[in-house]
Short mmCIF file of C-alpha atoms in Angstrom, two decimals:
data_model
loop_
_atom_site.label_atom_id
_atom_site.label_comp_id
_atom_site.label_asym_id
_atom_site.label_seq_id
_atom_site.Cartn_x
_atom_site.Cartn_y
_atom_site.Cartn_z
CA MET L 1 122.36 138.71 93.24
CA MET L 2 124.72 135.75 93.71
CA LYS L 3 127.59 138.01 94.84
CA PHE L 4 125.23 139.80 97.22
CA THR L 5 124.16 136.44 98.67
CA HIS L 6 127.74 135.36 99.25
CA VAL L 7 128.52 138.65 101.01
CA LEU L 8 125.55 138.17 103.36
CA LEU L 9 126.62 134.58 104.10
CA ALA L 10 130.11 135.82 104.91
CA ILE L 11 128.66 138.40 107.31
CA LEU L 12 126.54 135.73 109.01
CA PHE L 13 129.54 133.39 109.30
CA THR L 14 131.63 136.16 110.86
CA THR L 15 128.80 136.95 113.28
CA ILE L 16 128.60 133.33 114.41
CA VAL L 17 132.21 132.09 114.50
CA GLY L 18 134.36 135.12 113.82
CA TYR L 19 134.87 136.03 117.49
CA ASN L 20 136.56 134.21 120.31
CA GLN L 21 133.18 133.46 121.88
CA SER L 22 131.53 130.24 120.76
CA TYR L 23 127.85 131.09 121.04
CA ALA L 24 126.67 127.65 119.98
CA SER L 25 128.66 125.80 122.62
CA GLU L 26 128.56 128.67 125.14
CA VAL L 27 132.18 127.93 126.14
CA PRO L 28 134.00 131.25 125.62
CA ASP L 29 137.71 131.69 126.00
CA SER L 30 138.07 134.03 128.99
CA THR L 31 141.47 135.28 127.85
CA GLY L 32 141.22 138.63 126.18
CA VAL L 33 137.43 138.52 125.84
CA LYS L 34 135.47 141.58 126.78
CA ALA L 35 132.50 140.96 129.01
CA VAL L 36 129.15 141.27 127.35
CA GLN L 37 127.15 144.16 128.70
CA SER L 38 124.45 143.09 131.09
CA GLY L 39 120.97 143.23 129.67
CA VAL L 40 122.15 142.70 126.07
CA SER L 41 120.74 139.56 124.49
CA VAL L 42 123.36 137.72 122.44
CA PRO L 43 121.90 135.44 119.77
CA LYS L 44 122.80 131.77 120.00
CA PHE L 45 122.98 129.52 116.97
CA THR L 46 122.81 125.82 116.31
CA TYR L 47 124.72 124.01 113.57
CA GLN L 48 123.43 120.93 111.82
CA PHE L 49 125.46 118.93 109.31
CA SER L 50 123.60 116.38 107.22
CA GLY L 51 123.73 114.76 103.84
CA ARG L 52 122.84 111.87 101.63
CA VAL L 53 124.44 109.47 99.20
CA HIS L 54 122.17 108.61 96.29
CA LYS L 55 123.43 106.19 93.63
CA SER L 56 121.64 104.14 91.01
CA LEU L 57 122.28 101.69 88.17
CA MET L 58 120.31 101.94 84.93
CA MET L 59 119.91 99.45 82.08
CA VAL L 60 118.46 100.70 78.78
CA ASN L 61 116.60 99.05 75.90
CA ASP L 62 116.41 101.64 73.11
CA GLY L 63 115.34 99.21 70.35
CA GLY L 64 118.84 98.77 68.99
CA GLY L 65 118.87 95.01 69.52
CA SER L 66 120.88 94.85 72.74
CA LEU L 67 120.75 96.23 76.25
CA GLU L 68 122.79 99.35 76.96
CA GLY L 69 124.53 99.85 80.28
CA PRO L 70 124.70 99.52 83.15
CA TYR L 71 125.00 103.27 83.68
CA VAL L 72 126.03 104.44 87.15
CA MET L 73 124.41 107.78 87.93
CA ASP L 74 123.13 110.19 90.54
CA SER L 75 119.64 111.59 90.78
CA ASP L 76 119.28 114.99 89.13
CA GLN L 77 117.18 116.98 91.63
CA SER L 78 117.94 114.72 94.60
CA PRO L 79 121.68 114.00 94.22
CA SER L 80 124.31 113.01 96.74
CA ARG L 81 124.87 116.11 98.83
CA LEU L 82 126.27 117.74 101.93
CA LYS L 83 124.25 120.29 103.88
CA LEU L 84 125.03 122.84 106.58
CA LEU L 85 122.09 124.47 108.36
CA VAL L 86 122.67 127.31 110.84
CA GLN L 87 119.82 128.93 112.77
CA ASN L 88 119.11 130.80 115.97
CA ARG L 89 117.97 128.60 118.82
CA ASP L 90 116.41 131.00 121.29
CA SER L 91 112.69 131.31 121.95
CA SER L 92 112.33 134.55 120.03
CA PRO L 93 109.60 134.69 117.37
CA PHE L 94 112.23 136.13 115.02
CA PHE L 95 114.26 133.73 112.88
CA LEU L 96 117.69 134.01 111.27
CA GLY L 97 119.46 131.18 109.53
CA ALA L 98 121.59 130.06 106.61
CA ASN L 99 121.46 126.97 104.43
CA ILE L 100 124.31 125.72 102.25
CA GLU L 101 123.97 122.54 100.17
CA VAL L 102 126.51 121.17 97.71
CA GLY L 103 125.42 118.44 95.28
CA LEU L 104 127.96 115.90 94.06
CA HIS L 105 127.12 114.35 90.70
CA SER L 106 129.62 111.68 89.76
CA LYS L 107 127.32 110.93 86.81
CA ARG L 108 124.54 113.46 86.18
CA PRO L 109 121.55 112.00 84.23
CA THR L 110 121.59 114.96 81.85
CA HIS L 111 125.05 113.96 80.65
CA ILE L 112 124.54 110.20 80.31
CA SER L 113 123.77 108.94 76.80
CA GLN L 114 124.47 105.88 74.67
CA GLU L 115 127.45 107.70 73.16
CA GLN L 116 128.88 109.10 76.40
CA ALA L 117 128.52 106.60 79.19
CA ASN L 118 131.16 108.17 81.45
CA PRO L 119 130.72 111.94 81.65
CA GLU L 120 132.81 114.03 84.01
CA ALA L 121 131.73 114.60 87.59
CA VAL L 122 129.72 117.76 88.35
CA ILE L 123 129.62 119.77 91.58
CA ARG L 124 126.49 121.91 91.92
CA ILE L 125 125.48 124.54 94.45
CA MET L 126 122.03 123.30 95.44
CA ALA L 127 121.53 126.01 98.06
CA SER L 128 123.36 129.07 99.35
CA GLU L 129 120.73 131.17 101.08
CA LEU L 130 119.91 133.33 104.04
CA THR L 131 116.51 133.06 105.72
CA PHE L 132 115.04 135.64 108.06
CA GLY L 133 111.54 136.43 109.26
CA HIS L 134 108.93 136.20 111.98
CA GLU L 135 106.74 133.25 112.90
CA LYS L 136 103.57 135.32 112.51
CA TYR L 137 104.41 137.18 109.31
CA GLY L 138 106.45 134.73 107.26
CA TYR L 139 109.98 134.26 106.01
CA ILE L 140 112.27 135.60 103.30
CA ASP L 141 114.76 133.28 101.52
CA LEU L 142 117.55 135.16 99.74
CA GLY L 143 120.02 133.37 97.49
CA ILE L 144 120.32 130.11 95.59
CA GLY L 145 117.70 127.49 96.40
CA LEU L 146 114.43 125.86 95.47
CA THR L 147 111.76 128.15 94.06
CA SER L 148 108.09 128.43 94.98
CA SER L 149 107.05 126.44 91.91
CA THR L 150 108.99 123.37 93.09
CA MET L 151 106.50 122.64 95.88
CA PHE L 152 105.17 119.91 93.57
CA LEU L 153 108.09 117.78 94.82
CA GLU L 154 106.25 117.55 98.16
CA SER L 155 102.91 116.50 96.70
CA ASP L 156 103.64 112.78 96.22
CA LEU L 157 102.07 110.59 98.93
CA SER L 158 103.13 107.20 97.57
CA GLY L 159 105.93 106.66 100.11
CA ILE L 160 108.70 106.58 97.50
CA ALA L 161 111.66 108.56 98.87
CA ASN L 162 112.98 109.70 95.48
CA SER L 163 110.55 112.46 94.59
CA ASN L 164 112.05 112.62 91.09
CA LEU L 165 110.03 109.54 90.18
CA LEU L 166 106.94 111.70 89.98
CA THR L 167 108.83 113.98 87.61
CA VAL L 168 108.93 111.63 84.69
CA GLY L 169 111.96 112.58 82.61
CA LEU L 170 114.62 113.45 85.15
CA ALA L 171 116.03 109.98 85.73
CA SER L 172 117.32 109.35 82.18
CA GLN L 173 116.90 112.55 80.22
CA GLY L 174 120.19 112.36 78.29
CA LEU L 175 119.31 109.17 76.37
CA TYR L 176 118.74 109.37 72.58
CA PHE L 177 115.77 107.82 70.78
CA ARG L 178 116.45 105.58 67.77
CA ASP L 179 114.88 106.22 64.39
CA ARG L 180 112.28 103.53 63.72
CA GLU L 181 113.16 103.19 60.03
CA THR L 182 116.98 103.18 60.14
CA GLY L 183 117.55 101.88 63.69
CA GLU L 184 120.23 104.54 64.15
CA LEU L 185 120.39 106.99 67.02
CA SER L 186 118.49 110.18 66.23
CA ASP L 187 119.26 113.69 67.41
CA THR L 188 116.27 113.61 69.77
CA GLN L 189 116.76 113.00 73.48
CA ILE L 190 114.28 112.22 76.26
CA VAL L 191 114.91 115.73 77.60
CA ASP L 192 113.48 117.22 74.38
CA TYR L 193 110.00 115.86 75.15
CA TYR L 194 109.89 115.08 78.86
CA TYR L 195 111.63 118.06 80.41
CA THR L 196 111.44 121.80 79.75
CA PRO L 197 114.75 123.71 80.04
CA GLY L 198 114.72 127.13 81.61
CA ARG L 199 112.22 126.28 84.35
CA MET L 200 112.57 127.84 87.79
CA LEU L 201 113.78 124.85 89.77
CA ILE L 202 116.98 125.84 91.59
CA THR L 203 118.07 129.43 90.98
CA ASP L 204 119.24 132.65 92.62
CA ARG L 205 116.04 134.28 93.88
CA ILE L 206 114.23 136.19 96.58
CA ARG L 207 111.32 134.13 97.93
CA TYR L 208 108.60 134.85 100.48
CA ARG L 209 107.00 131.99 102.45
CA SER L 210 103.99 132.65 104.61
CA PRO L 211 103.48 130.88 107.93
CA ILE L 212 101.05 127.97 107.92
CA LEU L 213 97.56 129.50 107.86
CA PHE L 214 94.12 128.01 108.55
CA ASP L 215 95.58 124.71 109.73
CA GLY L 216 97.40 123.69 106.53
CA PHE L 217 97.37 126.55 104.00
CA GLN L 218 100.54 128.29 102.79
CA ILE L 219 101.44 130.74 100.01
CA GLN L 220 104.82 131.44 98.42
CA GLY L 221 106.17 133.80 95.81
CA GLY L 222 109.56 134.67 94.39
CA VAL L 223 111.47 136.81 91.92
CA ALA L 224 114.62 135.75 90.04
CA THR L 225 116.77 137.24 87.30
CA ASP L 226 115.87 137.76 83.62
CA GLY L 227 112.25 138.64 84.34
CA LYS L 228 111.44 135.33 85.98
CA TRP L 229 108.96 135.06 88.84
CA ASP L 230 106.67 132.45 90.35
CA ALA L 231 103.91 132.04 92.91
CA ALA L 232 102.34 129.02 94.56
CA ALA L 233 99.78 128.00 97.14
CA ARG L 234 99.26 124.70 98.89
CA TYR L 235 96.89 123.07 101.34
CA PHE L 236 98.27 120.03 103.19
CA LYS L 237 95.92 118.51 105.76
CA THR L 238 95.95 115.35 107.87
CA PHE L 239 92.48 114.09 108.73
CA GLU L 240 91.53 111.20 110.98
CA HIS L 241 91.70 108.59 108.24
CA TRP L 242 93.27 110.45 105.30
CA ASP L 243 96.15 112.66 104.26
CA PHE L 244 95.30 115.26 101.63
CA ARG L 245 97.62 117.50 99.62
CA SER L 246 96.72 120.09 97.01
CA TYR L 247 98.98 122.48 95.22
CA VAL L 248 98.78 125.13 92.51
CA SER L 249 101.58 127.24 91.01
CA TYR L 250 102.46 129.54 88.15
CA GLU L 251 105.94 130.34 86.92
CA HIS L 252 106.72 133.11 84.44
CA THR L 253 109.95 132.30 82.61
CA PRO L 254 110.23 134.13 79.28
CA SER L 255 112.11 131.91 76.81
CA VAL L 256 111.72 130.25 73.43
CA ALA L 257 110.66 127.07 75.23
CA PHE L 258 107.55 128.58 76.86
CA SER L 259 106.35 131.84 78.35
CA GLY L 260 105.02 130.41 81.58
CA ARG L 261 103.48 127.34 83.15
CA GLY L 262 100.66 126.53 85.54
CA VAL L 263 100.69 123.33 87.60
CA LEU L 264 97.95 121.74 89.71
CA GLY L 265 98.66 118.86 92.08
CA LEU L 266 96.16 116.72 94.00
CA SER L 267 97.03 113.77 96.23
CA ALA L 268 95.34 111.67 98.91
CA LYS L 269 96.33 108.70 101.07
CA HIS L 270 94.27 106.38 103.25
CA HIS L 271 96.02 105.67 106.58
CA ALA L 272 94.76 102.18 107.35
CA SER L 273 95.20 100.62 103.91
CA GLY L 274 98.23 102.61 102.76
CA LEU L 275 96.59 103.25 99.37
CA SER L 276 97.34 106.57 97.71
CA VAL L 277 96.79 108.50 94.50
CA SER L 278 99.09 111.36 93.46
CA SER L 279 98.64 113.54 90.39
CA LEU L 280 100.05 116.55 88.57
CA PHE L 281 98.45 118.51 85.74
CA SER L 282 100.45 121.08 83.77
CA LYS L 283 99.70 123.60 81.04
CA ALA L 284 102.30 125.92 79.53
CA GLY L 285 101.84 129.33 77.95
CA ALA L 286 102.15 129.89 74.22
CA THR L 287 105.58 129.23 72.75
CA GLU L 288 107.22 130.98 69.79
CA ASN L 289 105.06 128.98 67.35
CA ASN L 290 101.91 129.46 69.45
CA ARG L 291 101.70 125.95 70.82
CA ASN L 292 100.22 125.38 74.28
CA PRO L 293 101.92 122.26 75.67
CA ASN L 294 100.00 120.34 78.33
CA SER L 295 100.64 117.17 80.29
CA TYR L 296 99.57 115.14 83.29
CA ILE L 297 100.75 112.21 85.39
CA ILE L 298 98.74 110.02 87.77
CA ARG L 299 100.31 107.59 90.21
CA LEU L 300 98.74 104.87 92.35
CA GLY L 301 100.65 103.78 95.43
CA LEU L 302 100.55 101.24 98.23
CA GLU L 303 102.68 101.54 101.38
CA ARG L 304 102.61 98.75 103.95
CA ASN L 305 104.55 98.01 107.15
CA TRP L 306 105.10 94.30 106.64
CA TRP L 307 108.59 94.44 108.12
CA LYS L 308 109.41 95.95 111.51
CA TYR L 309 112.50 97.73 110.15
CA GLY L 310 110.69 99.86 107.58
CA SER L 311 107.81 100.25 105.16
CA THR L 312 107.50 98.73 101.68
CA SER L 313 106.04 100.83 98.87
CA PHE L 314 104.70 99.93 95.42
CA THR L 315 103.74 102.43 92.73
CA ILE L 316 102.49 102.45 89.17
CA ASP L 317 101.99 105.62 87.14
CA TYR L 318 100.93 106.83 83.73
CA GLY L 319 101.78 110.17 82.16
CA GLU L 320 100.77 111.83 78.89
CA GLY L 321 101.61 115.09 77.14
CA ARG L 322 100.49 116.83 73.94
CA ASP L 323 101.90 119.55 71.67
CA ILE L 324 105.19 119.34 73.54
CA ARG L 325 107.60 119.87 70.65
CA THR L 326 105.37 120.17 67.58
CA TYR L 327 101.66 120.46 66.88
CA HIS L 328 99.72 117.22 67.34
CA ASP L 329 102.57 115.25 68.92
CA LYS L 330 101.91 113.02 71.92
CA ILE L 331 104.13 111.49 74.57
CA GLU L 332 103.42 108.67 76.99
CA SER L 333 105.27 107.36 80.02
CA VAL L 334 104.47 104.27 82.08
CA GLY L 335 106.40 103.40 85.23
CA ALA L 336 106.34 100.88 88.08
CA PHE L 337 108.55 101.03 91.17
CA VAL L 338 109.07 99.29 94.50
CA GLN L 339 110.97 100.65 97.49
CA GLN L 340 112.06 99.19 100.82
CA LYS L 341 112.94 101.48 103.71
CA ILE L 342 115.36 100.31 106.41
CA THR L 343 114.58 102.95 109.00
CA PRO L 344 117.19 102.09 111.70
CA LEU L 345 119.96 102.60 109.13
CA ASN L 346 118.39 105.59 107.32
CA PHE L 347 118.73 103.52 104.17
CA ASP L 348 116.33 103.03 101.23
CA VAL L 349 116.62 100.75 98.22
CA TYR L 350 114.32 101.01 95.19
CA ALA L 351 113.93 99.38 91.79
CA GLY L 352 111.72 100.20 88.85
CA PHE L 353 110.87 100.21 85.19
CA ARG L 354 109.85 103.06 82.89
CA LYS L 355 108.88 103.25 79.22
CA TYR L 356 108.99 106.43 77.11
CA THR L 357 106.97 106.57 73.89
CA VAL L 358 106.79 109.48 71.42
CA TYR L 359 104.18 109.85 68.66
CA SER L 360 105.13 112.72 66.36
CA PRO L 361 104.05 113.77 62.84
CA GLU L 362 107.65 114.83 62.17
CA GLU L 363 109.62 111.96 63.76
CA ASN L 364 109.23 108.19 63.79
CA LEU L 365 111.00 107.09 66.95
CA LEU L 366 111.35 103.78 68.76
CA PRO L 367 110.35 103.75 72.45
CA ILE L 368 112.95 103.65 75.22
CA GLN L 369 112.69 101.33 78.21
CA THR L 370 114.77 101.79 81.35
CA ALA L 371 115.28 99.59 84.42
CA THR L 372 116.72 101.24 87.52
CA LEU L 373 118.14 100.00 90.84
CA GLY L 374 118.90 102.74 93.36
CA MET L 375 120.05 103.24 96.94
CA ILE L 376 119.76 106.25 99.27
CA PHE L 377 121.65 106.65 102.54
CA ILE L 378 120.84 109.66 104.73
CA PHE L 379 123.07 110.85 107.54
#
């Protein structure tokens, strides 16, 4: 499917810029250009370049007696990136466009650990997709990109720009826990308990997105390789005094980690006070040893406009999971973050603390505490 996607992108690129005419600027070179037949509508396209730089510093207390770090890293699902968006700009109800995003990880969180503080840089294709459809009937996304089951990234109403904060383990998943008895680093990482590999996050897929129905309702569904598929529905509604977001999804990803997963998200925010509550509840299908992992996270937020240049946000959250790796194990995560937006500069700065605790009948591990300072610049 990836090769097919690249061929379609090449065809679209040739259609847009491969001739002497420049449809976007409408300034054709008259030399050697054949006149377009009268009555034939030539599509016109717009080009939009954008991007972000997202960097953070992390200090770690893993119970070894001293602070580890600072580690310089990028966000995992929201890294520094460059984006090119091409789409038709006429008034037709039909839509054709392409989206290409390249993520630049100088230090990917997955690769940062106490033993390897300076992993090699990683370049990731975050998106390489064609989109076509009709405003009344919906849209098809073909190629590499976000899947339907990642709509949970849009369900947080706390005002924190880095949506990964609601996804507990992504910020520091490469770190190793220490054994409580020996004090030595174990073979267990945060990723083993707080993140499930093989999920349908960014992959090569065909996805359908419906138009917005009934003033806020939308459905999505997609098919990827290796028997993977997912489906999701959401209802986002702005009322007079409240914002409300609800979301439900199921992803079928056959693997030894889990057979599938259902996720429910509910969030609400009061306009006048800036108070919000955001939540996710997850339950996975039976794994190879017939466990049914389940987890949840609840976040309280406050966003206030105390400064004319941008809002200030505070959040505190608690997450818990059970039967994640073995029967009767339990994980906890507690986090607190603050973020200041500087809107005229498209710049955000955030800082926070998170603690990871594992209770397992098979492992006796010390908790890990992380402190993070991050900056996001959008252009």
